[in-house]
Amino acid sequence: MKANPNINIIEEEIVEIPSGFTILATGPLTTSALTEKIKEFTGEDMLYFYDAIAPIIEFDSINMDIAYFKSRYDKGEADYINCPMNQEQYDLWYNELIKAETAKIKDFELKVFEGCMPFEEMAKRGYQTLLYGPMKPVGLEKEGERRPYAVVQLRQDNLIKTMYNIVGFQTHLTFSEQKRLIRMIPGLENANIIRYGIMHRNTFVNAPSTINSFYQTKKRKDLFIAGQISGVEGYVESIASGLVAGVNMFKLIKGNELVSFPVETAIGSQAYYIANTSAKDFQPMNTNFGIFPELNFKHKKNQRKELYVKRALEKLEEFITGGSID
Ligand SMILES: Cc1cc2nc3c(=O)[nH]c(=O)nc-3n(C[C@H](O)[C@H](O)[C@H](O)COP(=O)(O)OP(=O)(O)OC[C@H]3O[C@@H](n4cnc5c(N)ncnc54)[C@H](O)[C@@H]3O)c2cc1C
């Protein structure tokens, strides 16, 4: 970038949202002065929080011969998946959990421990703590069967039920320890972890109320927001959002019509998702097959992802050769 004569790099803190054509991409650790200005601009109270998130598991990788659907005392819809443990399994798992390795703690993360305790910390408080907390088994026994000693519950995470998060399992364990401990849970032996639990400060706008699927703000046509602060989650997702914002900023400057990447592609489904999902309790999202539009023809379940990929590549090819991003 430094070698490119068209790019002018100014290394200083921006404390106001600049006027004129601007793409804001200051990331999850956006400095506080600018965060305040963005808050004023969007009119939203909350722009960041210290984030401790629970892992998300792909539904197809859950062993439903062991796990089962049931809500506590059968209240409401049975949207929860339950992984039962007997005492022996719990003991073994608990003993591994309390000595599992956690990621290094940074100062700002200490705040999280007060409001949003990671499950491994809860476990360290005592053998019973999880059994009376997120792993409480009462009301979760299978019809006509004995109550399990402990239950790990998973809650539906997306509308089309392809992703489930582990209830109460916000965590600070290293990724390898998360994988090892999750796979010790009966029913999750082959769990595919779509998103690991992590803890970090995360600054992001409420995407569905603030930006459209071009990453352009609704309030100011010449202001775009891209990267993690736009409400996407992850390295690749941040880069993808920057591509869409960049292409469209160029179009805007040239006076051309803005373009949406096809919603069947990873880039397009992500842009569509963050601009159109519910603004209430909005949370950043990784790109994943769960936010792709479903296939509208009959297919075998185990071919679904391959078909998504094929369709995405075809749509992208059409999009590029059709001149949409020239
Ligand atoms: C601790 C942590 C770990 C993460 N780990 C992962 C991971 O393993 N995998 C993954 O996919 N994602 C991870 N993420 C999430 C996210 O994908 C990355 O943060 C990613 O770097 C976001 O890209 P970005 O371009 O939006 O922001 P950044 O890469 O953060 O770039 C923003 C830049 O803007 C600068 N900046 C901030 N405020 C101002 C200001 N006021 N004026 C001028 N410059 C400013 C910052 O210093 C930074 O250089 C992590 C996030 C955090 C905080």
Coordinates of C-alpha atoms and ligand atoms in Angstrom, one line a residue:
M1 CA 0.0 0.0 0.0
K2 CA 2.8 2.3 0.8
A3 CA 4.3 1.8 -2.6
N4 CA 1.0 2.7 -4.4
P5 CA 1.1 6.4 -5.4
N6 CA -2.8 6.6 -5.2
I7 CA -2.8 5.7 -1.6
N8 CA -2.1 8.3 1.0
I9 CA -1.4 6.8 4.5
I10 CA -1.9 9.0 7.5
E11 CA -1.1 7.3 10.7
E12 CA -3.2 9.1 13.3
E13 CA -6.2 8.6 15.4
I14 CA -9.5 9.7 13.8
V15 CA -11.7 11.2 16.5
E16 CA -14.6 12.4 14.3
I17 CA -16.4 10.7 11.5
P18 CA -14.9 12.4 8.4
S19 CA -17.2 14.2 6.0
G20 CA -17.2 13.3 2.3
F21 CA -16.7 9.8 0.8
T22 CA -15.7 7.7 3.8
I23 CA -15.4 4.0 4.6
L24 CA -15.1 3.4 8.3
A25 CA -13.2 0.2 9.1
T26 CA -11.7 0.7 12.5
G27 CA -12.4 -2.8 13.8
P28 CA -13.5 -4.4 17.0
L29 CA -11.1 -2.3 19.1
T30 CA -12.1 1.1 17.6
T31 CA -10.8 3.8 20.0
S32 CA -13.3 5.3 22.5
A33 CA -13.4 8.8 21.1
L34 CA -14.5 7.6 17.7
T35 CA -16.8 5.0 19.2
E36 CA -18.7 7.8 21.0
K37 CA -19.0 9.7 17.7
I38 CA -20.3 6.6 15.9
K39 CA -22.8 6.1 18.8
E40 CA -24.0 9.7 18.3
F41 CA -24.3 9.1 14.6
T42 CA -26.3 5.9 14.8
G43 CA -28.4 6.9 17.8
E44 CA -27.9 3.5 19.3
D45 CA -27.0 3.3 23.0
M46 CA -24.8 0.2 22.8
L47 CA -22.0 -0.1 20.3
Y48 CA -19.7 -2.5 22.0
F49 CA -19.5 -4.9 24.9
Y50 CA -17.0 -7.3 26.4
D51 CA -17.9 -10.4 24.6
A52 CA -17.8 -13.9 25.9
I53 CA -19.5 -16.2 23.5
A54 CA -20.5 -19.8 23.5
P55 CA -19.4 -22.2 20.8
I56 CA -21.8 -23.0 17.9
I57 CA -22.2 -26.6 16.7
E58 CA -23.4 -27.7 13.2
F59 CA -26.6 -29.6 13.6
D60 CA -25.7 -32.3 11.1
S61 CA -22.7 -33.3 13.3
I62 CA -24.8 -34.0 16.4
N63 CA -25.4 -37.6 17.1
M64 CA -29.2 -37.7 17.5
D65 CA -29.1 -41.4 18.5
I66 CA -27.9 -40.1 21.9
A67 CA -29.0 -36.4 21.9
Y68 CA -32.7 -35.6 21.9
F69 CA -35.1 -32.6 21.5
K70 CA -36.9 -31.5 24.6
S71 CA -37.6 -28.2 26.4
R72 CA -37.5 -28.2 30.2
Y73 CA -40.8 -29.7 31.6
D74 CA -42.0 -29.7 27.9
K75 CA -42.8 -26.0 28.2
G76 CA -43.1 -24.3 24.8
E77 CA -41.6 -25.7 21.6
A78 CA -38.9 -28.4 21.9
D79 CA -36.3 -26.1 20.4
Y80 CA -33.5 -27.4 22.6
I81 CA -31.3 -30.4 22.0
N82 CA -30.2 -32.3 25.1
C83 CA -27.0 -34.3 25.6
P84 CA -27.4 -36.4 28.7
M85 CA -24.6 -37.5 31.0
N86 CA -24.5 -40.1 33.7
Q87 CA -22.5 -39.5 36.9
E88 CA -19.5 -41.4 35.6
Q89 CA -19.4 -39.4 32.4
Y90 CA -19.8 -36.1 34.3
D91 CA -17.1 -37.0 36.8
L92 CA -14.6 -37.8 34.0
W93 CA -15.5 -34.6 32.1
Y94 CA -15.5 -32.4 35.1
N95 CA -12.1 -33.5 36.1
E96 CA -10.8 -32.7 32.7
L97 CA -12.6 -29.3 32.6
I98 CA -11.1 -27.9 35.8
K99 CA -7.6 -28.5 34.6
A100 CA -8.1 -27.4 31.0
E101 CA -6.0 -24.7 29.5
T102 CA -7.5 -21.2 29.1
A103 CA -6.4 -18.5 26.7
K104 CA -4.2 -15.7 28.2
I105 CA -6.3 -13.0 29.9
K106 CA -5.9 -9.4 29.0
D107 CA -6.8 -6.6 31.4
F108 CA -9.9 -5.5 29.6
E109 CA -11.3 -9.0 29.7
L110 CA -11.3 -9.1 33.5
K111 CA -14.6 -7.1 33.4
V112 CA -16.3 -10.0 31.7
F113 CA -15.8 -12.3 34.6
E114 CA -18.1 -10.2 36.7
G115 CA -21.1 -10.2 34.4
C116 CA -20.6 -13.2 32.2
M117 CA -18.8 -16.0 33.8
P118 CA -17.1 -18.6 31.5
F119 CA -18.3 -22.1 32.3
E120 CA -14.8 -23.3 33.2
E121 CA -14.6 -20.6 35.9
M122 CA -18.0 -21.7 37.2
A123 CA -16.8 -25.3 37.3
K124 CA -13.8 -24.3 39.4
R125 CA -16.2 -22.9 42.1
G126 CA -17.3 -26.4 42.9
Y127 CA -18.4 -29.8 41.6
Q128 CA -22.1 -29.0 41.9
T129 CA -22.0 -25.5 40.4
L130 CA -22.7 -26.5 36.8
L131 CA -25.2 -29.1 37.9
Y132 CA -27.3 -26.3 39.5
G133 CA -26.5 -23.9 36.6
P134 CA -26.3 -24.5 32.8
M135 CA -26.2 -28.4 33.2
K136 CA -29.2 -28.7 35.5
P137 CA -31.0 -31.9 34.4
V138 CA -34.5 -31.4 36.1
G139 CA -37.4 -31.6 33.7
L140 CA -35.2 -32.8 30.9
E141 CA -35.5 -36.6 31.3
K142 CA -36.8 -38.6 28.3
E143 CA -40.4 -39.8 28.6
G144 CA -40.4 -42.9 30.8
E145 CA -36.7 -42.8 31.5
R146 CA -34.5 -41.9 34.5
R147 CA -33.4 -38.4 34.8
P148 CA -29.8 -37.9 33.6
Y149 CA -27.1 -36.8 36.1
A150 CA -26.3 -33.7 34.0
V151 CA -27.5 -32.3 30.7
V152 CA -25.7 -30.1 28.2
Q153 CA -28.3 -28.1 26.3
L154 CA -28.0 -26.7 22.8
R155 CA -30.2 -23.9 21.6
Q156 CA -31.3 -23.3 18.0
D157 CA -29.1 -20.5 16.7
N158 CA -30.4 -19.8 13.2
L159 CA -33.9 -19.9 11.6
I160 CA -33.2 -22.9 9.4
K161 CA -32.0 -25.0 12.4
T162 CA -28.5 -25.8 11.0
M163 CA -26.7 -24.3 13.9
Y164 CA -27.0 -24.7 17.7
N165 CA -25.2 -22.9 20.4
I166 CA -24.3 -24.6 23.7
V167 CA -26.4 -22.9 26.4
G168 CA -24.3 -21.2 29.1
F169 CA -21.0 -22.4 27.7
Q170 CA -19.4 -19.0 27.1
T171 CA -15.8 -19.8 27.5
H172 CA -12.2 -18.6 27.6
L173 CA -10.7 -22.1 27.0
T174 CA -8.2 -22.4 24.1
F175 CA -9.7 -23.7 20.9
S176 CA -8.0 -27.1 21.2
E177 CA -9.3 -27.6 24.7
Q178 CA -12.8 -26.5 23.6
K179 CA -12.8 -29.1 20.9
R180 CA -11.5 -31.8 23.2
L181 CA -14.0 -31.1 26.0
I182 CA -17.0 -30.6 23.7
R183 CA -16.2 -33.9 21.9
M184 CA -16.3 -35.7 25.3
I185 CA -20.0 -34.8 25.7
P186 CA -22.2 -37.7 24.8
G187 CA -23.9 -36.9 21.4
L188 CA -21.1 -34.5 20.5
E189 CA -18.4 -37.0 19.8
N190 CA -18.1 -35.8 16.2
A191 CA -19.2 -32.2 16.8
N192 CA -18.2 -29.8 14.1
I193 CA -17.6 -26.5 15.8
I194 CA -18.7 -23.7 13.5
R195 CA -17.6 -20.9 15.9
Y196 CA -15.5 -21.4 19.0
G197 CA -16.3 -19.5 22.2
I198 CA -14.1 -16.4 22.6
M199 CA -13.7 -13.4 24.8
H200 CA -12.8 -10.0 23.5
R201 CA -14.0 -6.5 23.3
N202 CA -16.2 -6.1 20.3
T203 CA -17.3 -2.8 18.8
F204 CA -19.9 -3.0 16.1
V205 CA -22.9 -1.1 14.9
N206 CA -26.4 -2.6 14.9
A207 CA -26.1 -3.5 11.3
P208 CA -29.8 -4.1 10.3
S209 CA -30.8 -0.6 11.6
T210 CA -27.6 1.2 10.4
I211 CA -26.5 -0.1 7.1
N212 CA -27.9 -1.7 3.9
S213 CA -26.4 -4.7 2.1
F214 CA -23.9 -2.4 0.3
Y215 CA -22.5 -1.6 3.8
Q216 CA -23.6 1.9 3.1
T217 CA -25.1 3.8 6.1
K218 CA -28.8 4.5 5.8
K219 CA -28.3 8.0 7.2
R220 CA -25.4 9.2 5.0
K221 CA -25.1 7.9 1.4
D222 CA -21.4 8.8 1.3
L223 CA -20.5 6.9 4.5
F224 CA -19.9 3.1 4.5
I225 CA -19.0 0.9 7.4
A226 CA -16.9 -2.2 6.7
G227 CA -15.0 -4.9 8.6
Q228 CA -15.8 -6.2 12.1
I229 CA -17.4 -3.0 13.1
S230 CA -20.1 -3.4 10.5
G231 CA -21.4 -6.4 12.4
V232 CA -19.6 -9.2 10.5
E233 CA -17.4 -11.6 12.6
G234 CA -14.0 -12.9 11.5
Y235 CA -11.0 -12.1 9.4
V236 CA -12.3 -13.4 6.1
E237 CA -15.7 -11.9 6.7
S238 CA -14.2 -8.5 7.4
I239 CA -12.2 -8.6 4.2
A240 CA -15.3 -9.6 2.2
S241 CA -17.3 -6.7 3.7
G242 CA -14.5 -4.4 2.7
L243 CA -14.6 -5.7 -0.9
V244 CA -18.4 -5.0 -1.2
A245 CA -18.0 -1.6 0.5
G246 CA -15.0 -0.7 -1.7
V247 CA -16.7 -1.7 -5.0
N248 CA -19.8 0.2 -4.1
M249 CA -18.0 3.3 -2.9
F250 CA -16.2 3.4 -6.3
K251 CA -19.6 3.0 -8.1
L252 CA -21.1 5.8 -5.9
I253 CA -18.2 8.2 -6.8
K254 CA -18.6 7.4 -10.4
G255 CA -22.3 8.0 -10.2
N256 CA -23.1 4.4 -11.2
E257 CA -25.8 2.1 -9.6
L258 CA -24.6 0.2 -6.5
V259 CA -24.4 -3.6 -6.8
S260 CA -25.2 -6.5 -4.5
F261 CA -23.2 -9.7 -4.7
P262 CA -25.5 -12.6 -5.4
V263 CA -27.2 -13.8 -2.2
E264 CA -26.3 -17.4 -3.0
T265 CA -22.6 -16.6 -2.5
A266 CA -20.8 -16.4 0.8
I267 CA -20.1 -12.6 0.3
G268 CA -23.7 -11.9 -0.8
S269 CA -25.4 -14.0 1.9
Q270 CA -23.3 -12.3 4.6
A271 CA -24.2 -8.8 3.3
Y272 CA -27.8 -9.8 3.1
Y273 CA -27.9 -11.3 6.5
I274 CA -26.4 -8.4 8.4
A275 CA -28.6 -5.9 6.6
N276 CA -31.8 -7.8 6.9
T277 CA -31.7 -9.9 10.1
S278 CA -33.7 -8.7 13.2
A279 CA -32.3 -5.5 14.7
K280 CA -33.5 -6.6 18.2
D281 CA -30.5 -8.3 20.0
F282 CA -28.4 -8.2 16.9
Q283 CA -25.2 -10.1 17.2
P284 CA -22.3 -10.3 14.7
M285 CA -22.2 -13.5 12.6
N286 CA -19.6 -15.6 10.9
T287 CA -20.2 -16.6 7.3
N288 CA -21.6 -20.2 7.3
F289 CA -23.9 -22.4 5.3
G290 CA -26.7 -21.6 7.7
I291 CA -27.2 -18.1 6.2
F292 CA -27.3 -19.3 2.6
P293 CA -30.7 -19.4 0.9
E294 CA -32.0 -23.0 0.9
L295 CA -31.9 -25.1 -2.2
N296 CA -35.2 -25.0 -4.0
F297 CA -34.9 -28.5 -5.4
K298 CA -34.8 -32.0 -4.1
H299 CA -31.4 -33.2 -3.0
K300 CA -29.7 -35.6 -0.7
K301 CA -28.9 -34.1 2.7
N302 CA -25.2 -35.1 2.6
Q303 CA -24.8 -33.3 -0.8
R304 CA -26.2 -30.0 0.4
K305 CA -23.0 -28.2 1.1
E306 CA -21.4 -29.3 -2.2
L307 CA -24.5 -28.0 -4.0
Y308 CA -24.3 -24.7 -2.2
V309 CA -20.7 -24.3 -3.3
K310 CA -21.5 -25.3 -6.9
R311 CA -24.4 -22.8 -7.0
A312 CA -22.3 -20.1 -5.4
L313 CA -19.5 -20.5 -7.9
E314 CA -22.0 -20.4 -10.9
K315 CA -23.7 -17.3 -9.5
L316 CA -20.4 -15.6 -8.9
E317 CA -19.2 -16.4 -12.4
E318 CA -22.4 -14.9 -13.9
F319 CA -22.0 -11.9 -11.7
I320 CA -18.4 -11.2 -12.7
T321 CA -18.8 -12.0 -16.4
G322 CA -22.0 -9.9 -16.5
G323 CA -19.8 -6.9 -15.7
S324 CA -21.4 -6.1 -12.4
I325 CA -18.1 -5.1 -10.7
D326 CA -16.3 -3.6 -13.7
Ligands
LIG1 C1 -8.6 -10.3 20.5 C2 -9.2 -10.6 19.2 C3 -9.0 -11.9 18.6 C4 -9.6 -12.2 17.4 N1 -9.3 -13.4 16.8 C5 -9.8 -13.7 15.6 C6 -9.5 -15.0 14.9 O1 -8.7 -15.7 15.4 N2 -10.1 -15.2 13.8 C7 -10.9 -14.4 13.2 O2 -11.4 -14.7 12.1 N3 -11.3 -13.2 13.7 C8 -10.8 -12.9 14.9 N4 -11.1 -11.7 15.5 C9 -12.2 -10.8 15.0 C10 -11.9 -10.0 13.7 O3 -12.0 -10.8 12.6 C11 -10.5 -9.3 13.7 O4 -10.5 -8.4 14.7 C12 -10.2 -8.6 12.3 O5 -8.9 -8.1 12.4 C13 -11.2 -7.4 12.0 O6 -10.7 -6.7 10.9 P1 -11.0 -5.2 10.7 O7 -10.3 -4.8 9.4 O8 -12.5 -4.9 10.8 O9 -10.4 -4.5 11.9 P2 -8.8 -4.4 12.4 O10 -8.0 -5.5 11.8 O11 -8.9 -4.3 13.9 O12 -8.3 -3.0 11.7 C14 -8.8 -1.8 12.2 C15 -7.7 -0.8 12.3 O13 -8.2 0.5 12.6 C16 -7.4 1.1 13.6 N5 -8.2 2.0 14.4 C17 -9.1 1.8 15.4 N6 -9.6 3.0 15.8 C18 -9.1 4.0 15.1 C19 -9.2 5.4 15.1 N7 -10.0 6.0 15.9 N8 -8.5 6.1 14.2 C20 -7.6 5.5 13.3 N9 -7.4 4.1 13.3 C21 -8.2 3.4 14.2 C22 -6.9 -0.1 14.5 O14 -5.8 0.2 15.2 C23 -6.7 -1.1 13.4 O15 -5.4 -1.0 12.9 C24 -10.5 -11.3 16.7 C25 -10.7 -10.0 17.3 C26 -10.1 -9.7 18.5 C27 -10.4 -8.4 19.2

